[in-house]
């Protein structure tokens, strides 16, 4: 086992749960317009939806977190996978590079498919991955889709991080062309701009998870592992609602997923109103699992599902896909953002 890599995985969990979160959420800048005259039956609302080629029983997924850190990460992935199966939501595993390089780490990822035979599961690699490594990651967990993460700032803050990204776009394009599952390019909490998304579209990408700022903050996480922190980057990145607005400026054929700082079902529904087709939650679900245990996690996911259905009721939306047509208003910094980005 690569001990330094395994230790890093455990550090990430500890610091992701321990760092100070922003007090202000840009999701509070969005108001979905309330509609009094709903004519729907709550018990008949269903959360099933399609995102491109993916058929999901719910627009919610557990975003990429862990694996590759020995038994502790195996147990976390097992519980997350069981909860995803029981509540009918999707799930991504954390970066599989450790298990690609060291097969003794594979069980900590494979447990996810073992516990959730029928569910929608995403594999995960960084943009340094070769085509063969991407295929190995997909096969390892019989994944329904592959996430490729972009984490430039995290790598730059990590003392042992990558510094050369010159082959990443080539890698992404090759993988997307060859593998036979959808390829989702995601950030890790810094959000994506229209410019970035346009380059990805040019490379053949049709699925993007903006993974914006507002929740787990990898600058803070990595700075907690440094003797001399780069604290000046603690607020770097594009908040999730703004990144979703960046995505709205692009072509219809792009499938956008929303994540980063989604605290509850209302934030999740706001991301759907802003144009996402599904939304991911990572750090907040891990915190519930660690603090309240498995039953607490199930209760939380069911609560989030109910909140999304309540927003469907209050906007008279029969289908998840209708939420994107709901009227909304923007306030504060998010309103300023959109005004300046129109120029
Ligand atoms: C992550 N995230 C992540 N993302 C990724 O693509 N590969 C990875 O290996 C990891 N590892 C990881 C570990 C831990 C402990 C956390 C909390 C998160 C990032 C994650 O998928 C997501 O993009 C961000 O955390 C933002 O979402 P939240 O946490 O604000 O909901």
mmCIF file of C-alpha atoms in Angstrom, residues 83-232:
data_model
loop_
_atom_site.group_PDB
_atom_site.id
_atom_site.type_symbol
_atom_site.label_atom_id
_atom_site.label_comp_id
_atom_site.label_asym_id
_atom_site.label_seq_id
_atom_site.Cartn_x
_atom_site.Cartn_y
_atom_site.Cartn_z
ATOM 1 C CA UNK A 83 -27.507 4.281 1.465
ATOM 2 C CA UNK A 84 -27.491 5.177 -2.242
ATOM 3 C CA UNK A 85 -29.064 1.778 -3.046
ATOM 4 C CA UNK A 86 -31.686 2.082 -0.305
ATOM 5 C CA UNK A 87 -32.724 5.620 -1.254
ATOM 6 C CA UNK A 88 -32.381 5.197 -5.027
ATOM 7 C CA UNK A 89 -29.783 7.879 -5.663
ATOM 8 C CA UNK A 90 -26.591 7.785 -7.732
ATOM 9 C CA UNK A 91 -23.085 7.691 -6.365
ATOM 10 C CA UNK A 92 -19.549 8.511 -7.478
ATOM 11 C CA UNK A 93 -16.445 6.972 -5.948
ATOM 12 C CA UNK A 94 -13.319 9.008 -5.149
ATOM 13 C CA UNK A 95 -10.309 9.130 -7.430
ATOM 14 C CA UNK A 96 -9.330 5.561 -8.337
ATOM 15 C CA UNK A 97 -5.713 6.289 -9.234
ATOM 16 C CA UNK A 98 -4.473 4.599 -6.058
ATOM 17 C CA UNK A 99 -6.283 1.378 -6.973
ATOM 18 C CA UNK A 100 -5.200 1.583 -10.604
ATOM 19 C CA UNK A 101 -1.584 1.646 -9.396
ATOM 20 C CA UNK A 102 -2.015 -0.724 -6.436
ATOM 21 C CA UNK A 103 -4.571 -3.518 -6.803
ATOM 22 C CA UNK A 104 -4.700 -4.101 -3.020
ATOM 23 C CA UNK A 105 -6.744 -0.876 -2.842
ATOM 24 C CA UNK A 106 -9.427 -2.102 -5.264
ATOM 25 C CA UNK A 107 -11.816 -3.570 -2.669
ATOM 26 C CA UNK A 108 -12.373 -0.096 -1.155
ATOM 27 C CA UNK A 109 -13.931 0.935 -4.495
ATOM 28 C CA UNK A 110 -15.413 -2.383 -5.603
ATOM 29 C CA UNK A 111 -17.479 -2.509 -2.428
ATOM 30 C CA UNK A 112 -19.624 0.219 -3.989
ATOM 31 C CA UNK A 113 -20.783 -2.012 -6.850
ATOM 32 C CA UNK A 114 -21.016 -5.002 -4.528
ATOM 33 C CA UNK A 115 -23.440 -3.153 -2.270
ATOM 34 C CA UNK A 116 -25.380 -1.539 -5.083
ATOM 35 C CA UNK A 117 -25.759 -3.970 -7.986
ATOM 36 C CA UNK A 118 -28.454 -2.060 -9.858
ATOM 37 C CA UNK A 119 -27.660 1.563 -9.004
ATOM 38 C CA UNK A 120 -26.035 4.289 -11.071
ATOM 39 C CA UNK A 121 -22.357 4.521 -10.177
ATOM 40 C CA UNK A 122 -19.697 6.888 -11.486
ATOM 41 C CA UNK A 123 -16.003 6.006 -11.714
ATOM 42 C CA UNK A 124 -13.495 8.792 -11.038
ATOM 43 C CA UNK A 125 -10.000 9.663 -12.276
ATOM 44 C CA UNK A 126 -7.967 12.860 -12.603
ATOM 45 C CA UNK A 127 -7.189 14.447 -15.961
ATOM 46 C CA UNK A 128 -3.692 12.949 -15.828
ATOM 47 C CA UNK A 129 -5.242 9.512 -16.459
ATOM 48 C CA UNK A 130 -4.427 7.693 -19.679
ATOM 49 C CA UNK A 131 -7.056 5.915 -21.760
ATOM 50 C CA UNK A 132 -6.053 2.550 -20.283
ATOM 51 C CA UNK A 133 -6.273 3.886 -16.738
ATOM 52 C CA UNK A 134 -9.717 5.329 -17.430
ATOM 53 C CA UNK A 135 -10.893 1.971 -18.800
ATOM 54 C CA UNK A 136 -9.504 0.196 -15.722
ATOM 55 C CA UNK A 137 -11.390 2.596 -13.437
ATOM 56 C CA UNK A 138 -14.673 1.970 -15.292
ATOM 57 C CA UNK A 139 -14.259 -1.816 -15.350
ATOM 58 C CA UNK A 140 -13.196 -1.935 -11.682
ATOM 59 C CA UNK A 141 -16.674 -0.936 -10.517
ATOM 60 C CA UNK A 142 -18.752 -1.650 -13.662
ATOM 61 C CA UNK A 143 -19.424 2.067 -13.793
ATOM 62 C CA UNK A 144 -22.335 3.658 -15.649
ATOM 63 C CA UNK A 145 -20.320 6.828 -16.284
ATOM 64 C CA UNK A 146 -16.809 8.165 -15.733
ATOM 65 C CA UNK A 147 -16.010 11.382 -13.926
ATOM 66 C CA UNK A 148 -12.736 13.097 -14.820
ATOM 67 C CA UNK A 149 -11.841 15.697 -12.226
ATOM 68 C CA UNK A 150 -10.011 18.984 -12.771
ATOM 69 C CA UNK A 151 -8.276 20.179 -9.602
ATOM 70 C CA UNK A 152 -5.467 22.496 -10.673
ATOM 71 C CA UNK A 153 -5.481 24.698 -7.578
ATOM 72 C CA UNK A 154 -5.654 21.735 -5.212
ATOM 73 C CA UNK A 155 -2.585 20.214 -6.920
ATOM 74 C CA UNK A 156 -0.715 23.521 -6.778
ATOM 75 C CA UNK A 157 -1.333 23.877 -3.042
ATOM 76 C CA UNK A 158 -0.391 20.246 -2.350
ATOM 77 C CA UNK A 159 3.387 20.061 -1.824
ATOM 78 C CA UNK A 160 3.403 16.686 -3.604
ATOM 79 C CA UNK A 161 0.861 17.806 -6.244
ATOM 80 C CA UNK A 162 1.129 17.735 -10.041
ATOM 81 C CA UNK A 163 2.616 20.744 -11.793
ATOM 82 C CA UNK A 164 2.402 19.721 -15.448
ATOM 83 C CA UNK A 165 -1.073 19.735 -17.001
ATOM 84 C CA UNK A 166 0.023 19.912 -20.606
ATOM 85 C CA UNK A 167 -1.525 16.598 -21.639
ATOM 86 C CA UNK A 168 -4.843 16.899 -19.812
ATOM 87 C CA UNK A 169 -7.033 18.135 -22.664
ATOM 88 C CA UNK A 170 -5.626 15.518 -25.013
ATOM 89 C CA UNK A 171 -6.284 12.805 -22.374
ATOM 90 C CA UNK A 172 -9.861 13.988 -21.792
ATOM 91 C CA UNK A 173 -10.638 14.103 -25.521
ATOM 92 C CA UNK A 174 -9.194 10.638 -26.161
ATOM 93 C CA UNK A 175 -11.038 9.071 -23.253
ATOM 94 C CA UNK A 176 -14.358 10.682 -24.212
ATOM 95 C CA UNK A 177 -13.990 9.461 -27.785
ATOM 96 C CA UNK A 178 -13.165 5.857 -26.949
ATOM 97 C CA UNK A 179 -14.899 4.726 -23.755
ATOM 98 C CA UNK A 180 -18.477 3.531 -24.085
ATOM 99 C CA UNK A 181 -19.969 5.260 -21.030
ATOM 100 C CA UNK A 182 -20.745 8.989 -20.645
ATOM 101 C CA UNK A 183 -17.734 11.043 -19.543
ATOM 102 C CA UNK A 184 -18.478 13.776 -17.025
ATOM 103 C CA UNK A 185 -15.777 16.389 -16.498
ATOM 104 C CA UNK A 186 -15.999 17.875 -13.017
ATOM 105 C CA UNK A 187 -14.263 20.382 -10.813
ATOM 106 C CA UNK A 188 -13.642 19.719 -7.133
ATOM 107 C CA UNK A 189 -15.150 22.869 -5.618
ATOM 108 C CA UNK A 190 -13.756 25.714 -7.745
ATOM 109 C CA UNK A 191 -16.540 25.885 -10.362
ATOM 110 C CA UNK A 192 -16.260 26.166 -14.148
ATOM 111 C CA UNK A 193 -16.486 29.179 -16.434
ATOM 112 C CA UNK A 194 -18.187 29.490 -19.821
ATOM 113 C CA UNK A 195 -14.693 29.590 -21.343
ATOM 114 C CA UNK A 196 -13.662 26.300 -19.711
ATOM 115 C CA UNK A 197 -16.924 24.638 -20.689
ATOM 116 C CA UNK A 198 -16.497 25.812 -24.290
ATOM 117 C CA UNK A 199 -13.058 24.230 -24.493
ATOM 118 C CA UNK A 200 -14.469 20.998 -23.063
ATOM 119 C CA UNK A 201 -17.269 21.013 -25.630
ATOM 120 C CA UNK A 202 -14.581 21.388 -28.312
ATOM 121 C CA UNK A 203 -12.875 18.293 -26.873
ATOM 122 C CA UNK A 204 -16.078 16.281 -27.319
ATOM 123 C CA UNK A 205 -17.429 16.532 -23.762
ATOM 124 C CA UNK A 206 -21.211 16.574 -23.328
ATOM 125 C CA UNK A 207 -21.478 16.182 -19.528
ATOM 126 C CA UNK A 208 -20.107 18.727 -17.064
ATOM 127 C CA UNK A 209 -20.421 18.882 -13.274
ATOM 128 C CA UNK A 210 -19.607 22.474 -12.322
ATOM 129 C CA UNK A 211 -18.627 21.471 -8.711
ATOM 130 C CA UNK A 212 -18.462 25.079 -7.629
ATOM 131 C CA UNK A 213 -17.289 26.981 -4.572
ATOM 132 C CA UNK A 214 -19.449 27.172 -1.478
ATOM 133 C CA UNK A 215 -19.059 23.835 0.277
ATOM 134 C CA UNK A 216 -16.000 21.653 0.660
ATOM 135 C CA UNK A 217 -13.066 23.970 0.064
ATOM 136 C CA UNK A 218 -9.955 22.171 -1.150
ATOM 137 C CA UNK A 219 -7.786 25.254 -0.717
ATOM 138 C CA UNK A 220 -8.577 25.133 2.990
ATOM 139 C CA UNK A 221 -8.267 21.328 3.101
ATOM 140 C CA UNK A 222 -4.801 21.360 1.489
ATOM 141 C CA UNK A 223 -3.688 24.428 3.434
ATOM 142 C CA UNK A 224 -4.385 22.530 6.644
ATOM 143 C CA UNK A 225 -1.781 19.991 5.469
ATOM 144 C CA UNK A 226 0.863 22.668 4.760
ATOM 145 C CA UNK A 227 3.357 24.259 7.118
ATOM 146 C CA UNK A 228 3.171 27.550 5.224
ATOM 147 C CA UNK A 229 -0.356 27.800 3.833
ATOM 148 C CA UNK A 230 -1.381 29.600 0.652
ATOM 149 C CA UNK A 231 -4.270 31.182 2.556
ATOM 150 C CA UNK A 232 -4.616 33.866 -0.134
#
